[in-house]
XYZ file of N, CA and C in Angstrom:
729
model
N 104.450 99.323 114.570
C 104.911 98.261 115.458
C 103.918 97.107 115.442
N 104.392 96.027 115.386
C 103.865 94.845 115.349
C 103.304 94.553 116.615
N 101.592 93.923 116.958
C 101.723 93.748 118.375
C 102.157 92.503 118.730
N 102.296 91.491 117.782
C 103.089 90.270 118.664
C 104.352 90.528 118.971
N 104.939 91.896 119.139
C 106.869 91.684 119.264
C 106.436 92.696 120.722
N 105.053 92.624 121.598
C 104.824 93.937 122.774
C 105.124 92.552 124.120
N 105.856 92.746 124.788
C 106.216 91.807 125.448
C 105.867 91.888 127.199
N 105.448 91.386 127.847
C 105.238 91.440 129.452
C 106.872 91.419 129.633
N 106.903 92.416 130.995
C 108.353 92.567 131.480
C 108.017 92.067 132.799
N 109.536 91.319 133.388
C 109.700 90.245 134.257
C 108.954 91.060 135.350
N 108.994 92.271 135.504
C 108.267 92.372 136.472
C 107.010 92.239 136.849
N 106.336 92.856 135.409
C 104.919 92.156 135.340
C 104.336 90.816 135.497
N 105.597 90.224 135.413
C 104.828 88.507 135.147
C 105.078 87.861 136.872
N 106.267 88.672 137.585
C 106.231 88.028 138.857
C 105.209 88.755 139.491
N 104.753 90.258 138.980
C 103.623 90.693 140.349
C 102.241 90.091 140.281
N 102.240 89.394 138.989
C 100.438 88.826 138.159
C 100.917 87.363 139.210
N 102.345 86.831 139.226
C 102.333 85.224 139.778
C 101.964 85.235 141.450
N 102.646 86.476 141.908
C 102.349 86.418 143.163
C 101.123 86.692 143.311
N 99.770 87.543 142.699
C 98.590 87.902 142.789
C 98.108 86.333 142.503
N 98.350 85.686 142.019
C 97.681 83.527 142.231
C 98.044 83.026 143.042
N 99.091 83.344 143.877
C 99.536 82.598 144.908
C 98.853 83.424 146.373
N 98.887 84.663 146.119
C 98.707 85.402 147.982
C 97.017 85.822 147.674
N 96.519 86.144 146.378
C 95.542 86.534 146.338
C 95.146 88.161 147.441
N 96.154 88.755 147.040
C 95.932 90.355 147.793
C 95.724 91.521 146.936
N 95.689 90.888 145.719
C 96.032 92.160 144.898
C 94.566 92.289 144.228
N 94.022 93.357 144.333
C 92.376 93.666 143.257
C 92.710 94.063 141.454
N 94.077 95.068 141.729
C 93.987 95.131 140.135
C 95.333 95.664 139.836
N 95.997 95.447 139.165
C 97.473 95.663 138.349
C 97.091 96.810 136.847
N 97.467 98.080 137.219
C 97.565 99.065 135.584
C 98.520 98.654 135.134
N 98.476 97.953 134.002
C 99.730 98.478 132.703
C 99.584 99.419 131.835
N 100.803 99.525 131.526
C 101.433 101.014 130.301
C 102.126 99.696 129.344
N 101.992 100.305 127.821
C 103.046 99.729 126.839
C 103.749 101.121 127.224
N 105.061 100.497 127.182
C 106.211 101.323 127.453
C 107.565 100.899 126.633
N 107.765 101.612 125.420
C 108.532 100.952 124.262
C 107.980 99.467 123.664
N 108.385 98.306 124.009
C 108.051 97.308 122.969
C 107.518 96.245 124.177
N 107.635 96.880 125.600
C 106.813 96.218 126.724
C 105.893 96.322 127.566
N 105.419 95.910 128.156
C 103.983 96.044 129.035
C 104.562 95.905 130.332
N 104.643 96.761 130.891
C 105.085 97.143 132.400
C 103.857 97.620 133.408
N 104.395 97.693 134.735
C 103.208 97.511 135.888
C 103.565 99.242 135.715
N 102.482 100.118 136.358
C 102.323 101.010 136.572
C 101.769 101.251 137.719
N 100.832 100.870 138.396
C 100.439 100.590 139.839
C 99.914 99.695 140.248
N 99.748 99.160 141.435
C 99.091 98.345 142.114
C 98.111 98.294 143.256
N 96.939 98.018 143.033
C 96.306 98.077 144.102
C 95.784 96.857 144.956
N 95.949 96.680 146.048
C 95.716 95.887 146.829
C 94.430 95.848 147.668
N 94.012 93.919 147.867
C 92.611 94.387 148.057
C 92.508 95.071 149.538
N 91.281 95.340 149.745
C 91.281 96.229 150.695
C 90.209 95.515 152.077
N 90.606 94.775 153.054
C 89.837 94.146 154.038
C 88.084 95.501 154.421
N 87.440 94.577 154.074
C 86.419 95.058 154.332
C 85.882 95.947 153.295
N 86.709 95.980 152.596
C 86.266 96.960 151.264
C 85.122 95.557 150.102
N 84.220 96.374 149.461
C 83.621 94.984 148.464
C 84.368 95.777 147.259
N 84.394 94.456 146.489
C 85.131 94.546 144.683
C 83.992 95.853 144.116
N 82.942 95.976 144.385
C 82.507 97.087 143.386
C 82.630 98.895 144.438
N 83.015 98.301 145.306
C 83.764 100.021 145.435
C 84.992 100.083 145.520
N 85.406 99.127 145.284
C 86.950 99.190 145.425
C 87.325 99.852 143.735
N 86.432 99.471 142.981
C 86.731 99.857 141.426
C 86.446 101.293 141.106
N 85.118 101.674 141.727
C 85.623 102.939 142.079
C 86.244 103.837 142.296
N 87.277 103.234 143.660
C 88.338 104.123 143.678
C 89.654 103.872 143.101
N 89.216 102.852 141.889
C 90.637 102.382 141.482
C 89.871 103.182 140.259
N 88.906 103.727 139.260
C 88.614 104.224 138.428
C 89.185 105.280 138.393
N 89.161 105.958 139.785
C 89.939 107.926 139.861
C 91.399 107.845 139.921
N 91.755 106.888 140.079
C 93.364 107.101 140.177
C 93.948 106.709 138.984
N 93.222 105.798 137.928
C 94.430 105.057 136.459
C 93.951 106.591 135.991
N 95.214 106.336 134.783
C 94.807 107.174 133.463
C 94.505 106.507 132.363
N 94.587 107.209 131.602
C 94.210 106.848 130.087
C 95.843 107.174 128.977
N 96.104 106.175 127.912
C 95.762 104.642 127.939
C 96.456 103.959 128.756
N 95.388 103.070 129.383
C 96.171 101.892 130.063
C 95.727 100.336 130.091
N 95.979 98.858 130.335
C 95.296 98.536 130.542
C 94.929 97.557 132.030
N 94.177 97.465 132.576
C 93.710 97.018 134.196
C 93.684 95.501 133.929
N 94.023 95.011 134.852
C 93.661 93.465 134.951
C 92.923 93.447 136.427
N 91.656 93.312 136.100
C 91.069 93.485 137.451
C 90.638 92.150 138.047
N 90.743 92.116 139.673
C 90.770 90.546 140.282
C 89.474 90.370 140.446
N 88.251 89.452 140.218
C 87.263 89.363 140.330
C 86.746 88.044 140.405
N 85.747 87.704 141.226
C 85.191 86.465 141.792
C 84.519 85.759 140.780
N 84.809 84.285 140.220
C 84.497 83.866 138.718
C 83.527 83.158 139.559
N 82.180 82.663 138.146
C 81.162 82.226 138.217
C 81.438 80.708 139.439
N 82.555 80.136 139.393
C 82.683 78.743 139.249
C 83.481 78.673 140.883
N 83.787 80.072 141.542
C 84.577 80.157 142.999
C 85.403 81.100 142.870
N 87.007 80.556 142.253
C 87.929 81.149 142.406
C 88.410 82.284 142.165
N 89.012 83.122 142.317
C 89.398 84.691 141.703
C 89.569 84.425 140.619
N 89.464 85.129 139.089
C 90.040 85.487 138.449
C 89.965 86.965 137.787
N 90.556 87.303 136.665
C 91.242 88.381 135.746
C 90.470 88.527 134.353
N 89.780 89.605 134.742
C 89.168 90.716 133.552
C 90.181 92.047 133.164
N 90.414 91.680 131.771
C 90.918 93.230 130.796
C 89.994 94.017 130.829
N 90.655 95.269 131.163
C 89.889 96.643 130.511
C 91.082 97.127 130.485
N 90.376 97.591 128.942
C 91.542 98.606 128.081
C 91.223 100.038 128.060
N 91.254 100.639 128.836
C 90.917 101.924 128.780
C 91.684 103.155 127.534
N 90.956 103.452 126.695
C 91.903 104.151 125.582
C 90.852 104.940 125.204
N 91.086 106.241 125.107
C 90.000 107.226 124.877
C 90.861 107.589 123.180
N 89.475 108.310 122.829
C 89.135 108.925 121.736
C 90.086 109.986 120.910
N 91.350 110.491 121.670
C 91.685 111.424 121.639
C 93.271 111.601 121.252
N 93.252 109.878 121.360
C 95.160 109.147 121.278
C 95.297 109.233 119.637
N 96.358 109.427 119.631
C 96.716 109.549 118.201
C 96.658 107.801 117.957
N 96.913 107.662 116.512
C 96.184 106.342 115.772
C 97.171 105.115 116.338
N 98.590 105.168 116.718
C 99.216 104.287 116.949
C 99.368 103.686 118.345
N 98.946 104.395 119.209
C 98.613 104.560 120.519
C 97.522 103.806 120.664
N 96.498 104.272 119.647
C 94.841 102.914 120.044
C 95.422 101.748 119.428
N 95.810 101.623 118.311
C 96.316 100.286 117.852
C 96.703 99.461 118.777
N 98.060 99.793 119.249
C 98.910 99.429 120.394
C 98.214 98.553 121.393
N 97.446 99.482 122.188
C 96.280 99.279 123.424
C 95.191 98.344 122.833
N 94.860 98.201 121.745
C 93.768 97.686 121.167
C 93.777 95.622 120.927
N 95.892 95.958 120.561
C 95.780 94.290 120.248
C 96.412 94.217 121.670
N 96.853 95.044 122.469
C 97.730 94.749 123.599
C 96.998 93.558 124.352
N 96.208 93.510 124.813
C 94.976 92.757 125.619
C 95.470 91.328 125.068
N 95.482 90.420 124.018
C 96.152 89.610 123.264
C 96.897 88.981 123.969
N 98.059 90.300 123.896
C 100.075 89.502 124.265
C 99.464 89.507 125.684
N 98.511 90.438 127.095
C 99.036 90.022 127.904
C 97.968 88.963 128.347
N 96.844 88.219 127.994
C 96.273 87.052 128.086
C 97.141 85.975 127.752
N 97.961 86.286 126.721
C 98.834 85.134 126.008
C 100.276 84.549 126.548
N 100.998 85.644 127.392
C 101.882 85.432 127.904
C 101.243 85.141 129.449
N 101.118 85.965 129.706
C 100.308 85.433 131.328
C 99.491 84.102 131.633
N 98.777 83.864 130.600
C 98.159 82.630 130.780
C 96.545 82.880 130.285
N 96.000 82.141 129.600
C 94.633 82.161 129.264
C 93.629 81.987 130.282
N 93.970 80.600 131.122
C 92.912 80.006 131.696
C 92.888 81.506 132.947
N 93.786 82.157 132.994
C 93.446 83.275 134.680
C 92.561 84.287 134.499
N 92.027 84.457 132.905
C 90.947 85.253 132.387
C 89.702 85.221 132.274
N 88.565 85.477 132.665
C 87.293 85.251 132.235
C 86.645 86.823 131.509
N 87.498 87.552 130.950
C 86.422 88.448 130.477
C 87.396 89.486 129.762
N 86.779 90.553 129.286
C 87.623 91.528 128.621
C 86.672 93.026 128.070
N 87.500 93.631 128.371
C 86.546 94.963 127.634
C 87.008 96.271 127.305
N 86.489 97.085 126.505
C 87.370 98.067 126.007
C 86.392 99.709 126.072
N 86.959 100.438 126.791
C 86.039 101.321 126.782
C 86.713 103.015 126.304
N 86.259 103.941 126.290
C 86.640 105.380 125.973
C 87.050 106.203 126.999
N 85.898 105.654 127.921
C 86.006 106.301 129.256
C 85.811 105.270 130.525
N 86.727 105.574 131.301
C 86.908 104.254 132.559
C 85.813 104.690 133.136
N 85.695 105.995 133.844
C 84.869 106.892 134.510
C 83.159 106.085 134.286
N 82.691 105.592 133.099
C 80.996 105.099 132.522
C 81.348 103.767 132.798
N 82.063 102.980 133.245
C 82.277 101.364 132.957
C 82.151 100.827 134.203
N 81.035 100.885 134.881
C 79.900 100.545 136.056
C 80.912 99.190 136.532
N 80.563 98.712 137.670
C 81.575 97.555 138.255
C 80.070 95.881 137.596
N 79.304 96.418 137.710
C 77.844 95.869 136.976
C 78.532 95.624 135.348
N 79.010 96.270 134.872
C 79.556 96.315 133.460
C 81.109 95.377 133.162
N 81.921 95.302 134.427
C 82.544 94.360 134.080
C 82.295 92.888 134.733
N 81.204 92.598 135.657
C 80.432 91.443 135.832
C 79.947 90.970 134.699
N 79.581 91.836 133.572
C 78.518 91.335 132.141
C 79.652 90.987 131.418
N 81.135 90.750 131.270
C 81.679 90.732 130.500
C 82.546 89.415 130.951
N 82.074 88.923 131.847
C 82.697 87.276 132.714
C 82.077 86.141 131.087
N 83.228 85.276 130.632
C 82.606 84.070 130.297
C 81.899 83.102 131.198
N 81.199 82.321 130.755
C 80.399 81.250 131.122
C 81.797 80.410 131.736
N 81.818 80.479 132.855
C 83.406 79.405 133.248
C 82.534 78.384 134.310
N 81.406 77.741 133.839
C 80.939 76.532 134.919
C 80.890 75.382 134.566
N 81.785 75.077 133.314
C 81.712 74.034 132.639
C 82.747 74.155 131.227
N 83.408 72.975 130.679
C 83.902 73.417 129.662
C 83.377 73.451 128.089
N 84.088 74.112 127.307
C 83.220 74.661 126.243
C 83.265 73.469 124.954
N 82.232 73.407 124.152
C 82.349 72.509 123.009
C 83.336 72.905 122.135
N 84.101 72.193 121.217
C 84.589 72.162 120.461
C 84.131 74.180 119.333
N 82.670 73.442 118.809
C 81.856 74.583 118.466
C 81.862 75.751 118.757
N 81.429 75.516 120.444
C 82.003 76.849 121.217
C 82.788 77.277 121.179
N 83.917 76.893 120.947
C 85.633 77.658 121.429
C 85.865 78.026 119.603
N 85.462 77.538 118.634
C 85.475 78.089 117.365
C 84.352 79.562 117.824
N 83.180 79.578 117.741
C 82.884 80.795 117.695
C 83.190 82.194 118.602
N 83.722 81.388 119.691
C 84.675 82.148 120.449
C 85.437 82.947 119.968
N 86.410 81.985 119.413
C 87.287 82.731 118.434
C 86.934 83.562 117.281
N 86.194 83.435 116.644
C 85.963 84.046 115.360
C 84.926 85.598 116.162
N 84.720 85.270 117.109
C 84.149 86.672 117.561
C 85.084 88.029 118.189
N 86.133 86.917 119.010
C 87.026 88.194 119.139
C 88.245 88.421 118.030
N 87.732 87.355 117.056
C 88.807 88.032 115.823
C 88.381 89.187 115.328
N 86.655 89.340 114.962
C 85.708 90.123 114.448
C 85.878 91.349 115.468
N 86.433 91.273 116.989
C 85.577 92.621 117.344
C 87.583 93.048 117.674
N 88.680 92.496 117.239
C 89.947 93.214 117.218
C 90.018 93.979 116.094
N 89.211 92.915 114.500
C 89.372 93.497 113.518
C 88.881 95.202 113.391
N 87.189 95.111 114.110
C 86.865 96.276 114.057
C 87.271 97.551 114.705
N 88.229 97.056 115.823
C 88.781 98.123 116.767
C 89.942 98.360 116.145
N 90.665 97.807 115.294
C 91.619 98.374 114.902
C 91.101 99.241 113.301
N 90.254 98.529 112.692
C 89.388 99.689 111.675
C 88.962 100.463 112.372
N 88.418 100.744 113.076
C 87.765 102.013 113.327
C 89.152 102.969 114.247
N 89.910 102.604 114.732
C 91.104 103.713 114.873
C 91.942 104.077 114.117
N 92.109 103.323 112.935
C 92.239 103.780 111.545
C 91.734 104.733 110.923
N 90.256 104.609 111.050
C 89.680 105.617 110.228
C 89.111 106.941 111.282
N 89.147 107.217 112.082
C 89.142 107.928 113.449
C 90.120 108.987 113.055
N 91.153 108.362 112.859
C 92.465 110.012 112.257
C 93.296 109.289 111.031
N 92.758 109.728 109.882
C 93.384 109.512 108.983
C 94.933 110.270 108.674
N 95.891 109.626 108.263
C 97.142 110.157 108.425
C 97.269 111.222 106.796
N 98.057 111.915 107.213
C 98.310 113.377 106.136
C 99.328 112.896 105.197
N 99.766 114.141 104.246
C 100.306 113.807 103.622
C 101.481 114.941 102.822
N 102.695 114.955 103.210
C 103.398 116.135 102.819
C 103.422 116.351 101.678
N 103.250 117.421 101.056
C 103.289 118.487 99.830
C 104.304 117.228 98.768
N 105.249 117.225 98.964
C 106.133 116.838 98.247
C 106.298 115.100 97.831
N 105.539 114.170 99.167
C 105.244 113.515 98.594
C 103.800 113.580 97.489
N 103.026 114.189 97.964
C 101.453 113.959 97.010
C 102.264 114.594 95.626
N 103.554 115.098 95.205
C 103.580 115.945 93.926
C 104.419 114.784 92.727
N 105.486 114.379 93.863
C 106.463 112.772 93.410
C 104.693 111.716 92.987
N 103.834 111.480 93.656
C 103.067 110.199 93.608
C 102.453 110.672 92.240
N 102.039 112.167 91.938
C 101.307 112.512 90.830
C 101.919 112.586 89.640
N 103.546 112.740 89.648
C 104.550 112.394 88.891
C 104.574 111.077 88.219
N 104.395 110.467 89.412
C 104.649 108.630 89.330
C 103.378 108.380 88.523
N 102.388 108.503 88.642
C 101.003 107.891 87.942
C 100.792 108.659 85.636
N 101.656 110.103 86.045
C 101.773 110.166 84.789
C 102.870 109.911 83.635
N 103.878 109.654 84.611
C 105.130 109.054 83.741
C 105.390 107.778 83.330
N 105.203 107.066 82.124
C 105.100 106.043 81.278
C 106.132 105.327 80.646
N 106.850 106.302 80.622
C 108.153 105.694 79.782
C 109.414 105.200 80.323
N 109.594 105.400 81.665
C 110.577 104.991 82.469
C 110.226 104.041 83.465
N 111.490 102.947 83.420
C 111.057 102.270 85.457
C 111.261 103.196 86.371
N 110.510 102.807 87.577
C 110.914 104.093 88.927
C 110.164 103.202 89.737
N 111.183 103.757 90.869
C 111.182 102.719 92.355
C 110.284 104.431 93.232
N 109.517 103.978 93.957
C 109.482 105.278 94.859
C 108.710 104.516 96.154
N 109.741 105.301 97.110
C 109.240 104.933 98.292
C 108.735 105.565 99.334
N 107.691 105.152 100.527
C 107.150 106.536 101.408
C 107.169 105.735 102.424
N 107.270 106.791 103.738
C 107.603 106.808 104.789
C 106.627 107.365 106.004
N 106.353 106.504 107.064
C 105.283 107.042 107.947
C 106.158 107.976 108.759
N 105.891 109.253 109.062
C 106.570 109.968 110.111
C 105.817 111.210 110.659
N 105.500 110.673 112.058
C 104.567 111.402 112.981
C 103.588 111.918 112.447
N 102.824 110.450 112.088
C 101.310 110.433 111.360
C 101.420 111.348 110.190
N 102.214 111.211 109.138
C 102.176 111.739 107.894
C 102.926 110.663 106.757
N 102.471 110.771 105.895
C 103.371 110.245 105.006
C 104.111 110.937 104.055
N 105.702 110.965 104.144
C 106.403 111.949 104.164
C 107.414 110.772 102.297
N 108.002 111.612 101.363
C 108.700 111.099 100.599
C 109.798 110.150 101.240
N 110.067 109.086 100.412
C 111.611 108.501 101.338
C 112.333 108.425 100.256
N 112.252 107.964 98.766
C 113.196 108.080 97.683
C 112.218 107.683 96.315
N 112.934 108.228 95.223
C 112.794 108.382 94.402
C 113.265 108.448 92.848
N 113.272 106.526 92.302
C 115.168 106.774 91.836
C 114.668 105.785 90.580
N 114.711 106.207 89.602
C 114.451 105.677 87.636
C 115.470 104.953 88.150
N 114.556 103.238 87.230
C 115.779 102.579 87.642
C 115.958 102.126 85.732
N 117.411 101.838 86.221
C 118.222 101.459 84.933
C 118.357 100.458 84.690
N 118.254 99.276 85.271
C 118.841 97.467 85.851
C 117.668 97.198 86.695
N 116.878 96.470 85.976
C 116.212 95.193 87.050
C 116.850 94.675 88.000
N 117.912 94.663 88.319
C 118.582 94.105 89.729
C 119.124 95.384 90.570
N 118.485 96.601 90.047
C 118.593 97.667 90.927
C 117.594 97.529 92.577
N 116.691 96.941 91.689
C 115.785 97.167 93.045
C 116.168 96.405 94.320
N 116.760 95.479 93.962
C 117.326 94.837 94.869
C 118.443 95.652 96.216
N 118.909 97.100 95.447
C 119.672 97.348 96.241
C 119.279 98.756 96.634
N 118.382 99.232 96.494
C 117.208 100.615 96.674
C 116.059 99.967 97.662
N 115.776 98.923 97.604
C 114.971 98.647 98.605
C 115.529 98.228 100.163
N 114.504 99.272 100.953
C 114.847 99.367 102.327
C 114.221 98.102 103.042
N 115.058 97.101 103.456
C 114.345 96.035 104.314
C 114.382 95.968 105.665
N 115.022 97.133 106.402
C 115.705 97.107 107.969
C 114.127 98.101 108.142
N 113.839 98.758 107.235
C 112.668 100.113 108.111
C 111.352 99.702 107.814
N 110.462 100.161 108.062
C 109.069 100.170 107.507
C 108.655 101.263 106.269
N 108.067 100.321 105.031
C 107.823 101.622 104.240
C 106.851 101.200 103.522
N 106.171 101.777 102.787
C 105.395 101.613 101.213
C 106.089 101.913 99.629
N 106.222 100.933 99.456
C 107.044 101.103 97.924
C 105.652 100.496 96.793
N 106.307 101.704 95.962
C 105.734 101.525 94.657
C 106.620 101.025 93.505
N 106.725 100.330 92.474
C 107.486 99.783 91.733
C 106.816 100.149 89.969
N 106.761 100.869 89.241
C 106.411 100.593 88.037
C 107.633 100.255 87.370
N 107.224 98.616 86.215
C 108.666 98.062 85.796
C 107.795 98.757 84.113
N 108.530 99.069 83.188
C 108.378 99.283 81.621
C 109.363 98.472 81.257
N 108.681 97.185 80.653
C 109.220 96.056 80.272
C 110.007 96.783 78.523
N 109.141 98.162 78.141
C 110.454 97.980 76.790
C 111.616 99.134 77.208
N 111.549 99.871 78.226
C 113.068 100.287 78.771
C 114.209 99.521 78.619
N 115.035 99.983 78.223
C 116.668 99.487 77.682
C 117.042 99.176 79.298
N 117.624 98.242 79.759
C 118.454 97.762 80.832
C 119.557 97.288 80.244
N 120.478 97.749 81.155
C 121.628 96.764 81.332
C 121.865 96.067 82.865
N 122.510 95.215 82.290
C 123.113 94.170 83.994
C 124.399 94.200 83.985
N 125.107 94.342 85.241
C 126.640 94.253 85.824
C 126.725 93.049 86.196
């Protein structure tokens, strides 16, 4: 799944609008839930309670994965909204992905400027209320040109690495029957052949396997509605014909 197609649902976006307008709310959990980002709970601030025990007891109640938009007092006055992505170690590979660019769509749809910070941890339980104070931008002034480039190129650098490293964290398997077709494919020389593979519940499983006869075969063997990996060897002195 693509994460630009993970979408905030209307409900999410009216409970984040009313949290700018009434200012009652300390922190909103989301869940991706199919191809959207939905509210999962809400906590409200608490009179007389301070923001770093209130996180506390908002630490024992989320689960894992989720991610928090927590309400917090910016350098410059006003409230704003720190990510934490809470996603432990233990999620299968498409699940951290997911959670990993999620942070993205909901800065992006919600609004940039209501953010000052972001962070991603294993365990909510170690992520001190001290720890998401260290993760506030500089918001007392606006940024140079310069600045907002290396900005960027830093959290390109630290999505790139979070999504490598949950990649390589659980490498996906590989059924018998495809690894025997791929070893087929690398020693057979004399024919064209289309072969295609298929991700299914973290394996890569055969999807077809078909000598082609007509260069304008492939055109109609290739799957464009699903997700796949195709291999193509063409042997330019194979006899074709065309219809």
């Amino acid at each position: 799944m693509n994460s630009q197609i993970l979408r905030v649902c209307d409900a999410l976006a009216t409970q984040f609008q009313e949290a700018q307008e009434k200012n009652t709310v300390r922190c909103i959990e989301v869940k991706v839930t199919g191809e959207q980002l939905v509210v999962n709970k809400v906590f409200q601030i608490q009179e007389g309670v301070k923001a770093d025990s209130q996180w506390v007891s908002i630490q024992s109640e989320c689960s894992t994965p989720s991610l928090l938009l927590f309400h917090i007092t910016a350098t410059n006055g006003p409230l704003k909204w720190i990510v934490v992505a809470s996603v432990c170690d233990t999620l299968h590979v498409r699940d951290k992905m997911l959670y990993a660019s999620a942070r993205d769509c909901l800065k992006q749809q919600l609004g940039l400027a209501y953010f000052v910070g972001d962070v991603h941890t294993t365990d909510l339980t170690t992520l001190s209320y001290r720890d998401l104070e260290s993760t506030m931008h500089n918001t007392t002034g606006p940024l140079s040109d310069r600045e907002i480039l290396l900005k960027e190129e830093a959290l390109l650098e630290r999505d790139l690495s979070v999504k490598t490293s949950a990649m390589n964290l659980l490498p996906f398997g590989m059924a018998a029957e495809c690894n025997a077709e791929l070893v087929a494919f690398t020693k057979e020389t004399t024919a064209s052949r289309w072969l295609s593979l298929r991700l299914v519940n973290e394996e890569v499983v055969l999807d077809k396997s078909i000598a082609i006869t007509r260069e304008d075969q492939v055109n109609e063997v290739a799957d464009t509605e699903a997700p796949t990996f195709a291999l193509y060897r063409l042997n330019h002195g194979a006899p074709t014909t065309c219809t």
